[in-house]
Amino acid sequence: MKRRVLSLCLFLGACSTASSLPTPIENKPQPPRAETGPATDKPQTPPKPAPASAPVTYANFADWREAFVAKAVARGFDRAFVENLLADVQPKESVVKADTGQPEFSKPISSYVKNAVSAARIQMGRERVNANPDIAAIEARYGVPREVLGGVWGMESDYGRVQGDIDVVTAFATLAYDGRRRDWAETQLLSVLSIIKSGKAIRQELKGSWAGAMGQTQFLPENYLKLGQDGDGDGHVNIWTSDSDALASAANLLKSEGWRPGQAWAVEVTLPADFDYYLAETESQTPDWWAQKGVVRADGGNWNASEKTAPAVLILPSGAKGPAFLALPNHFVIRKYNNSTAYALAVGLNADGIAGRSALKTPWPDEQPLSLAVRKNVQTALNAAGFNAGTVDGVIGIGTRKALREWQKANGRVADGYLSYELASELSAKATGYTILGPSGR
């Protein structure tokens, strides 16, 4: 299945826009930036970094191509078929730049969500899914509500309008030759060979993002083969021009990842004045458990029987001053499509709008972007003070937020794990002096 940015757009904002709406975030191949929010091109949870063995290097593209042809032949493909497919392919510099580039400034999650969730997108999603003649059958077969499929569809390709125009053979050949994620890219390219050889699609149809995500719901080739579905009953899986096939395929992907029918993806909640924010992202408990802590639904509604026994995690995308959500298991299923909190929030909030549910009660705060240098300085300072923020890479993911939460707790701050502009500036300034109070209080 596709891998979408494992980057929480929240702190990595390479999100581009098209007509004021974010360009689809594709199947993600950007492993290093896991869980930080959608960056521009990212698809279904990318592969984990390869083991620390030295990758094979090739003197030139022709050498890589020859090696790949031999690998494909060993897998049963005809040599002439593979050589002909790759004959006119040359590495594409823009693909390498997109794969390795990290924006200098991160985009706050509030900015991303406010741009991604709009009345126009919601209205279009409602019209498109309700007009689809196969949507009721798709809902019944896979158990995924039409509004959620609409949310994914809108985020992935703006309802089919923006699918990418890069030849996926070239995209994967480039990524494989570059070497950073060669095994993954070659696996996808072998899947492309299978798609063409089996007649499921022709080379000219296989267009997508720089990361190789294809079609209206941005599937990687491997997932197209495993999870692609014929939603309109014509005997062919066409995720490029058939709305029904694209929606059924997305539904199958979510179902395969454990979608729970009858449960919400997340619910906005309000917190009491004396709430212990340290519990955010650290506890997975039932709604009743959270209610005992003073957490209540912002909409005044009730949890259904299935939701009452489901594990829920409190997430604070913009810290204690922004909206709070109890994320149910389906939130994390959406993140299997694109491992990003911001992406899942955008899909879910658009889905809520499509279904006619009320808007957020707590508005998103105004947040300032953080530079890459500042984010790295924060991680350096936390590590120096004894709070393990992990690799100093500027990615404010789960590990860094945990370290920050511990630092906040030790220093008498609101322990919400949120790196505000003010706190980032404070910690960044201490990156050379390391005067931060350590875990032991010294």
Coordinates of C-alpha atoms in Angstrom, one line a residue:
M1 CA 0.0 0.0 0.0
K2 CA 1.0 3.4 -0.5
R3 CA 3.3 5.3 1.6
R4 CA 2.5 8.7 2.3
V5 CA 4.7 11.1 4.0
L6 CA 5.8 9.8 7.2
S7 CA 6.5 13.3 8.0
L8 CA 4.2 15.2 10.2
C9 CA 3.5 18.3 8.0
L10 CA 3.3 19.7 11.3
F11 CA 6.9 20.3 11.4
L12 CA 8.0 19.6 7.8
G13 CA 6.0 21.7 5.4
A14 CA 6.8 21.1 1.9
C15 CA 3.1 21.1 1.1
S16 CA 2.3 22.6 -2.2
T17 CA -1.0 24.0 -3.3
A18 CA -3.2 23.8 -6.4
S19 CA -6.0 26.3 -6.6
S20 CA -5.5 27.0 -2.9
L21 CA -5.8 23.3 -2.1
P22 CA -2.8 21.2 -1.2
T23 CA -1.4 19.0 -3.9
P24 CA -2.0 15.4 -3.3
I25 CA 0.4 13.8 -0.9
E26 CA 1.4 10.5 -2.4
N27 CA 2.5 7.1 -1.6
K28 CA 5.2 8.1 0.5
P29 CA 8.7 7.2 0.0
Q30 CA 10.4 9.4 2.6
P31 CA 11.3 7.1 5.4
P32 CA 13.7 9.5 7.2
R33 CA 10.9 11.9 8.0
A34 CA 8.5 9.6 9.6
E35 CA 5.6 10.9 11.6
T36 CA 6.0 14.6 11.1
G37 CA 3.2 15.5 8.9
P38 CA 2.6 15.4 5.1
A39 CA 5.3 16.8 3.1
T40 CA 4.7 17.2 -0.6
D41 CA 5.1 13.9 -2.2
K42 CA 4.4 11.1 0.1
P43 CA 2.6 7.9 -0.1
Q44 CA 1.5 4.8 1.8
T45 CA 3.9 4.2 4.6
P46 CA 7.4 4.0 3.1
P47 CA 9.9 1.4 3.8
K48 CA 12.0 1.5 6.9
P49 CA 15.6 2.5 6.3
A50 CA 17.7 -0.4 5.1
P51 CA 20.2 -2.1 7.5
A52 CA 23.5 -0.3 7.8
S53 CA 25.3 -2.3 5.2
A54 CA 27.2 -0.3 2.5
P55 CA 24.9 0.0 -0.6
V56 CA 26.2 -1.1 -3.9
T57 CA 27.3 1.9 -6.0
Y58 CA 27.3 2.0 -9.8
A59 CA 29.6 4.0 -12.0
N60 CA 26.8 5.1 -14.2
F61 CA 23.1 4.6 -14.9
A62 CA 23.8 2.0 -17.6
D63 CA 25.6 -0.2 -15.0
W64 CA 22.6 0.0 -12.7
R65 CA 20.2 -0.8 -15.6
E66 CA 22.3 -3.9 -16.5
A67 CA 22.2 -5.1 -13.0
F68 CA 18.5 -4.6 -12.6
V69 CA 17.7 -6.3 -15.9
A70 CA 19.6 -9.4 -14.6
K71 CA 17.6 -9.2 -11.4
A72 CA 14.3 -9.0 -13.3
V73 CA 15.3 -11.9 -15.6
A74 CA 16.1 -14.0 -12.5
R75 CA 12.5 -13.2 -11.3
G76 CA 11.1 -14.7 -14.5
F77 CA 10.8 -11.7 -16.8
D78 CA 11.9 -11.8 -20.4
R79 CA 15.2 -10.0 -21.0
A80 CA 14.1 -8.3 -24.2
F81 CA 10.9 -7.1 -22.5
V82 CA 12.8 -5.5 -19.6
E83 CA 15.5 -4.0 -21.8
N84 CA 13.0 -2.5 -24.2
L85 CA 11.1 -1.0 -21.3
L86 CA 14.2 0.7 -19.9
A87 CA 15.9 1.5 -23.2
D88 CA 14.9 5.2 -23.2
V89 CA 14.9 5.8 -19.5
Q90 CA 17.4 8.3 -17.9
P91 CA 17.5 9.4 -14.3
K92 CA 15.4 12.4 -13.5
E93 CA 17.2 15.0 -11.3
S94 CA 13.9 16.5 -10.0
V95 CA 13.0 13.1 -8.5
V96 CA 16.2 12.9 -6.6
K97 CA 15.8 16.4 -5.3
A98 CA 12.3 15.7 -4.2
D99 CA 13.3 12.5 -2.4
T100 CA 16.2 14.0 -0.5
G101 CA 15.2 17.6 0.0
Q102 CA 14.0 18.9 3.3
P103 CA 12.4 22.3 3.5
E104 CA 14.3 25.0 5.4
F105 CA 11.2 26.0 7.2
S106 CA 8.6 23.7 8.5
K107 CA 4.9 24.3 8.1
P108 CA 2.8 24.3 11.3
I109 CA 0.1 21.7 11.4
S110 CA -2.5 24.4 11.9
S111 CA -1.5 26.0 8.6
Y112 CA -1.6 22.7 6.8
V113 CA -5.0 21.7 8.1
K114 CA -6.6 25.1 7.6
N115 CA -5.5 25.0 4.0
A116 CA -6.4 21.3 3.4
V117 CA -9.8 21.4 5.0
S118 CA -12.1 23.8 3.2
A119 CA -15.8 24.3 2.4
A120 CA -15.0 23.9 -1.3
R121 CA -13.2 20.6 -0.9
I122 CA -16.0 19.3 1.4
Q123 CA -18.8 20.3 -1.0
M124 CA -17.0 18.7 -3.9
G125 CA -16.4 15.6 -1.9
R126 CA -20.0 15.3 -0.9
E127 CA -21.2 15.8 -4.5
R128 CA -18.7 13.3 -6.0
V129 CA -19.2 10.4 -3.5
N130 CA -22.9 10.7 -3.4
A131 CA -23.2 10.8 -7.2
N132 CA -21.1 7.7 -7.6
P133 CA -23.4 4.8 -8.6
D134 CA -21.3 2.2 -6.9
I135 CA -20.6 3.9 -3.6
A136 CA -23.3 2.1 -1.6
A137 CA -22.0 -1.3 -2.7
I138 CA -18.4 -0.2 -1.9
E139 CA -19.4 0.9 1.6
A140 CA -21.3 -2.4 2.2
R141 CA -18.4 -4.6 0.9
Y142 CA -15.5 -2.9 2.7
G143 CA -17.2 -1.3 5.7
V144 CA -15.5 2.1 5.1
P145 CA -17.9 5.1 5.0
R146 CA -18.2 7.1 1.9
E147 CA -17.2 10.3 3.6
V148 CA -13.9 8.8 4.7
L149 CA -13.2 7.6 1.1
G150 CA -14.1 11.1 0.0
G151 CA -11.6 12.6 2.5
V152 CA -8.8 10.3 1.1
W153 CA -9.8 11.0 -2.5
G154 CA -9.7 14.7 -2.1
M155 CA -6.4 14.7 -0.3
E156 CA -4.7 12.3 -2.7
S157 CA -5.6 13.8 -6.0
D158 CA -8.2 16.6 -5.5
Y159 CA -10.9 14.1 -6.7
G160 CA -8.8 12.9 -9.7
R161 CA -7.8 16.3 -10.9
V162 CA -4.1 16.1 -9.9
Q163 CA -2.7 12.6 -10.3
G164 CA 0.9 13.4 -11.3
D165 CA 2.4 13.3 -14.8
I166 CA 5.8 11.6 -14.2
D167 CA 6.4 8.2 -15.9
V168 CA 6.6 5.8 -13.0
V169 CA 9.2 3.6 -14.7
T170 CA 11.5 6.6 -14.8
A171 CA 10.6 7.6 -11.2
F172 CA 11.5 4.2 -9.8
A173 CA 14.5 3.7 -12.0
T174 CA 15.8 7.1 -10.7
L175 CA 15.2 6.3 -7.1
A176 CA 16.8 2.8 -7.5
Y177 CA 19.9 4.2 -9.2
D178 CA 20.2 6.9 -6.6
G179 CA 20.6 4.2 -4.0
R180 CA 19.0 5.6 -0.9
R181 CA 16.0 3.3 -1.0
R182 CA 17.2 1.0 -3.8
D183 CA 15.6 -2.2 -2.6
W184 CA 12.2 -0.6 -2.2
A185 CA 12.4 1.2 -5.5
E186 CA 13.4 -1.9 -7.4
T187 CA 10.6 -3.9 -5.7
Q188 CA 8.2 -1.3 -7.0
L189 CA 9.7 -1.3 -10.4
L190 CA 9.4 -5.1 -10.6
S191 CA 5.7 -4.6 -9.7
V192 CA 5.5 -2.1 -12.7
L193 CA 6.9 -4.9 -14.9
S194 CA 4.2 -7.2 -13.6
I195 CA 1.4 -4.7 -14.3
I196 CA 2.5 -4.1 -17.9
K197 CA 3.3 -7.8 -18.6
S198 CA -0.1 -8.9 -17.3
G199 CA -1.9 -6.3 -19.4
K200 CA -3.5 -4.6 -16.4
A201 CA -2.2 -1.3 -17.7
I202 CA 0.0 0.0 -20.5
R203 CA 3.2 2.0 -20.0
Q204 CA 1.5 5.2 -21.2
E205 CA -1.1 5.0 -18.4
L206 CA 1.4 4.6 -15.7
K207 CA 1.8 8.2 -14.7
G208 CA 2.1 9.5 -11.1
S209 CA 4.1 11.5 -8.6
W210 CA 7.8 11.7 -8.3
A211 CA 7.5 9.0 -5.7
G212 CA 5.7 6.7 -8.1
A213 CA 2.2 6.9 -6.5
M214 CA -0.4 6.4 -9.2
G215 CA -4.0 7.2 -9.9
Q216 CA -6.8 9.0 -8.2
T217 CA -6.0 7.5 -4.8
Q218 CA -2.3 7.4 -5.4
F219 CA -1.3 3.7 -5.1
L220 CA 2.2 2.4 -5.3
P221 CA 2.5 -0.4 -8.0
E222 CA 3.0 -3.1 -5.3
N223 CA -0.3 -2.1 -3.7
Y224 CA -2.1 -1.7 -6.9
L225 CA -1.3 -5.4 -7.6
K226 CA -2.2 -6.5 -4.1
L227 CA -5.1 -4.3 -3.2
G228 CA -6.5 -2.7 -6.4
Q229 CA -10.2 -3.4 -6.8
D230 CA -12.7 -3.4 -9.6
G231 CA -15.3 -1.2 -8.2
D232 CA -17.5 -0.7 -11.3
G233 CA -17.6 -4.3 -12.3
D234 CA -16.1 -4.0 -15.8
G235 CA -13.5 -6.6 -15.1
H236 CA -10.6 -4.2 -15.1
V237 CA -8.9 -2.3 -12.2
N238 CA -8.4 1.3 -13.5
I239 CA -7.5 3.7 -10.7
W240 CA -6.7 6.4 -13.2
T241 CA -10.1 7.1 -14.9
S242 CA -12.6 5.0 -12.9
D243 CA -13.8 6.8 -9.8
S244 CA -15.4 3.5 -8.5
D245 CA -12.2 1.5 -9.0
A246 CA -10.2 4.2 -7.2
L247 CA -12.6 4.4 -4.3
A248 CA -13.0 0.6 -4.0
S249 CA -9.2 0.2 -4.0
A250 CA -8.8 2.8 -1.2
A251 CA -11.5 1.1 0.8
N252 CA -9.8 -2.2 0.4
L253 CA -6.5 -0.7 1.6
L254 CA -8.1 0.8 4.7
K255 CA -10.0 -2.5 5.4
S256 CA -6.8 -4.5 5.0
E257 CA -5.2 -2.2 7.6
G258 CA -7.9 -2.9 10.2
W259 CA -10.6 -0.3 9.6
R260 CA -13.3 -0.7 12.3
P261 CA -16.8 -0.2 10.9
G262 CA -19.1 1.8 13.1
Q263 CA -16.4 3.7 14.9
A264 CA -15.3 7.3 14.4
W265 CA -11.8 8.1 13.3
A266 CA -11.4 10.7 16.1
V267 CA -13.5 13.1 18.1
E268 CA -12.7 16.6 19.2
V269 CA -12.7 16.9 23.0
T270 CA -12.4 19.6 25.7
L271 CA -10.1 19.3 28.7
P272 CA -10.5 20.6 32.2
A273 CA -8.4 23.5 33.5
D274 CA -6.3 21.3 35.7
F275 CA -5.7 18.6 33.1
D276 CA -2.4 16.7 33.1
Y277 CA -1.2 17.3 29.6
Y278 CA 1.6 14.8 30.1
L279 CA -1.0 12.1 29.3
A280 CA -1.2 13.2 25.7
E281 CA 0.3 10.6 23.4
T282 CA 1.4 8.5 26.4
E283 CA -1.8 6.8 27.3
S284 CA -4.1 4.6 25.2
Q285 CA -7.3 4.2 27.1
T286 CA -11.1 3.9 26.7
P287 CA -13.3 7.0 26.4
D288 CA -14.7 6.2 29.8
W289 CA -11.1 6.3 31.3
W290 CA -10.5 9.7 29.7
A291 CA -13.9 10.9 31.0
Q292 CA -12.7 10.2 34.5
K293 CA -9.9 12.6 33.8
G294 CA -12.4 15.3 32.8
V295 CA -12.1 14.8 29.0
V296 CA -15.5 15.3 27.3
R297 CA -16.7 15.4 23.7
A298 CA -16.8 18.9 22.4
D299 CA -20.0 18.1 20.4
G300 CA -21.9 17.0 23.5
G301 CA -22.5 13.6 21.8
N302 CA -22.2 10.1 23.2
W303 CA -19.9 7.3 22.3
N304 CA -21.5 4.2 20.8
A305 CA -21.1 0.8 22.2
S306 CA -18.2 -0.1 20.0
E307 CA -16.4 3.1 20.6
K308 CA -16.8 2.8 24.4
T309 CA -14.4 -0.2 24.5
A310 CA -11.9 1.1 21.9
P311 CA -8.5 2.4 22.9
A312 CA -8.2 6.1 22.4
V313 CA -5.1 8.3 22.4
L314 CA -5.2 12.0 23.2
I315 CA -3.5 14.1 20.5
L316 CA -2.7 17.8 20.8
P317 CA -1.5 18.8 17.3
S318 CA -1.0 22.4 18.3
G319 CA -0.4 21.9 21.9
A320 CA -2.5 22.9 24.9
K321 CA -3.8 26.0 23.2
G322 CA -5.2 24.2 20.1
P323 CA -7.9 21.7 19.4
A324 CA -7.7 18.4 21.3
F325 CA -8.8 15.0 19.9
L326 CA -9.3 11.5 21.2
A327 CA -7.9 9.5 18.3
L328 CA -9.6 6.1 17.9
P329 CA -8.1 3.1 16.1
N330 CA -9.4 4.3 12.7
H331 CA -7.2 7.4 13.0
F332 CA -4.2 5.2 12.9
V333 CA -5.6 3.2 10.0
I334 CA -5.7 6.4 8.0
R335 CA -2.1 6.9 8.9
K336 CA -1.3 3.6 7.3
Y337 CA -2.3 5.4 4.1
N338 CA 0.0 8.3 4.9
N339 CA 1.9 8.1 8.2
S340 CA 1.2 11.7 9.2
T341 CA -0.9 13.2 12.0
A342 CA -1.6 16.2 9.8
Y343 CA -2.7 14.1 6.9
A344 CA -5.0 12.0 9.0
L345 CA -6.5 15.1 10.6
A346 CA -7.1 16.6 7.1
V347 CA -8.8 13.4 5.8
G348 CA -10.9 13.0 9.0
L349 CA -12.0 16.6 9.2
N350 CA -12.9 16.7 5.5
A351 CA -14.8 13.4 6.0
D352 CA -16.7 14.9 9.0
G353 CA -17.6 17.9 6.8
I354 CA -18.8 15.6 3.9
A355 CA -21.0 13.8 6.4
G356 CA -22.5 17.0 7.7
R357 CA -20.9 17.0 11.1
S358 CA -20.2 20.2 13.0
A359 CA -16.9 22.1 12.6
L360 CA -14.3 22.3 15.3
K361 CA -15.3 24.1 18.5
T362 CA -11.7 25.2 19.3
P363 CA -10.0 27.2 16.5
W364 CA -6.5 26.5 15.3
P365 CA -4.0 28.9 16.8
D366 CA -1.8 31.1 14.7
E367 CA 1.6 29.4 14.6
Q368 CA 5.0 30.4 13.2
P369 CA 7.2 28.1 11.1
L370 CA 10.4 26.8 12.6
S371 CA 13.6 26.8 10.6
L372 CA 15.6 23.5 10.1
A373 CA 18.5 25.0 12.1
V374 CA 16.3 25.8 15.1
R375 CA 14.7 22.4 15.1
K376 CA 18.1 20.7 15.1
N377 CA 19.3 23.0 17.8
V378 CA 16.3 22.0 20.0
Q379 CA 17.2 18.3 19.5
T380 CA 20.8 19.0 20.3
A381 CA 19.9 20.9 23.5
L382 CA 17.5 18.2 24.6
N383 CA 20.0 15.4 24.0
A384 CA 22.7 17.4 25.9
A385 CA 20.4 17.8 28.9
G386 CA 19.8 14.1 29.0
F387 CA 16.4 13.9 27.3
N388 CA 16.7 11.5 24.4
A389 CA 15.4 13.3 21.2
G390 CA 17.3 10.8 19.0
T391 CA 19.1 11.7 15.8
V392 CA 19.6 15.4 15.3
D393 CA 17.7 15.6 11.9
G394 CA 15.2 18.4 12.5
V395 CA 12.3 16.1 12.3
I396 CA 10.0 16.7 15.2
G397 CA 8.4 13.3 15.5
I398 CA 7.2 11.1 18.3
G399 CA 10.7 10.7 19.8
T400 CA 11.4 14.4 20.0
R401 CA 8.0 15.2 21.3
K402 CA 8.5 12.6 24.1
A403 CA 11.8 14.1 25.0
L404 CA 10.3 17.6 25.0
R405 CA 7.4 16.4 27.2
E406 CA 9.9 15.1 29.7
W407 CA 11.9 18.3 29.6
Q408 CA 8.7 20.3 30.1
K409 CA 7.7 18.2 33.1
A410 CA 11.1 18.5 34.7
N411 CA 11.1 22.2 34.2
G412 CA 7.6 22.9 35.5
R413 CA 6.1 23.7 32.1
V414 CA 2.9 22.5 30.6
A415 CA 4.0 19.0 29.5
D416 CA 2.1 18.9 26.2
G417 CA 5.1 17.9 24.0
Y418 CA 4.4 20.8 21.8
L419 CA 7.3 22.8 20.3
S420 CA 6.0 26.3 20.1
Y421 CA 8.0 29.1 18.4
E422 CA 8.8 30.6 21.7
L423 CA 9.9 27.4 23.3
A424 CA 11.9 26.5 20.2
S425 CA 13.7 29.8 20.4
E426 CA 14.5 29.3 24.1
L427 CA 15.9 25.9 23.6
S428 CA 17.7 26.7 20.4
A429 CA 19.5 29.6 22.2
K430 CA 20.7 27.1 24.8
A431 CA 22.0 24.6 22.3
T432 CA 25.6 25.7 22.9
G433 CA 25.4 26.4 26.6
Y434 CA 23.3 23.4 27.6
T435 CA 21.9 25.2 30.7
I436 CA 18.6 23.2 30.5
L437 CA 17.5 21.5 33.7
G438 CA 18.3 17.8 33.2
P439 CA 16.1 14.7 34.1
S440 CA 17.6 14.5 37.6
G441 CA 16.7 18.1 38.3
R442 CA 20.3 19.3 38.2

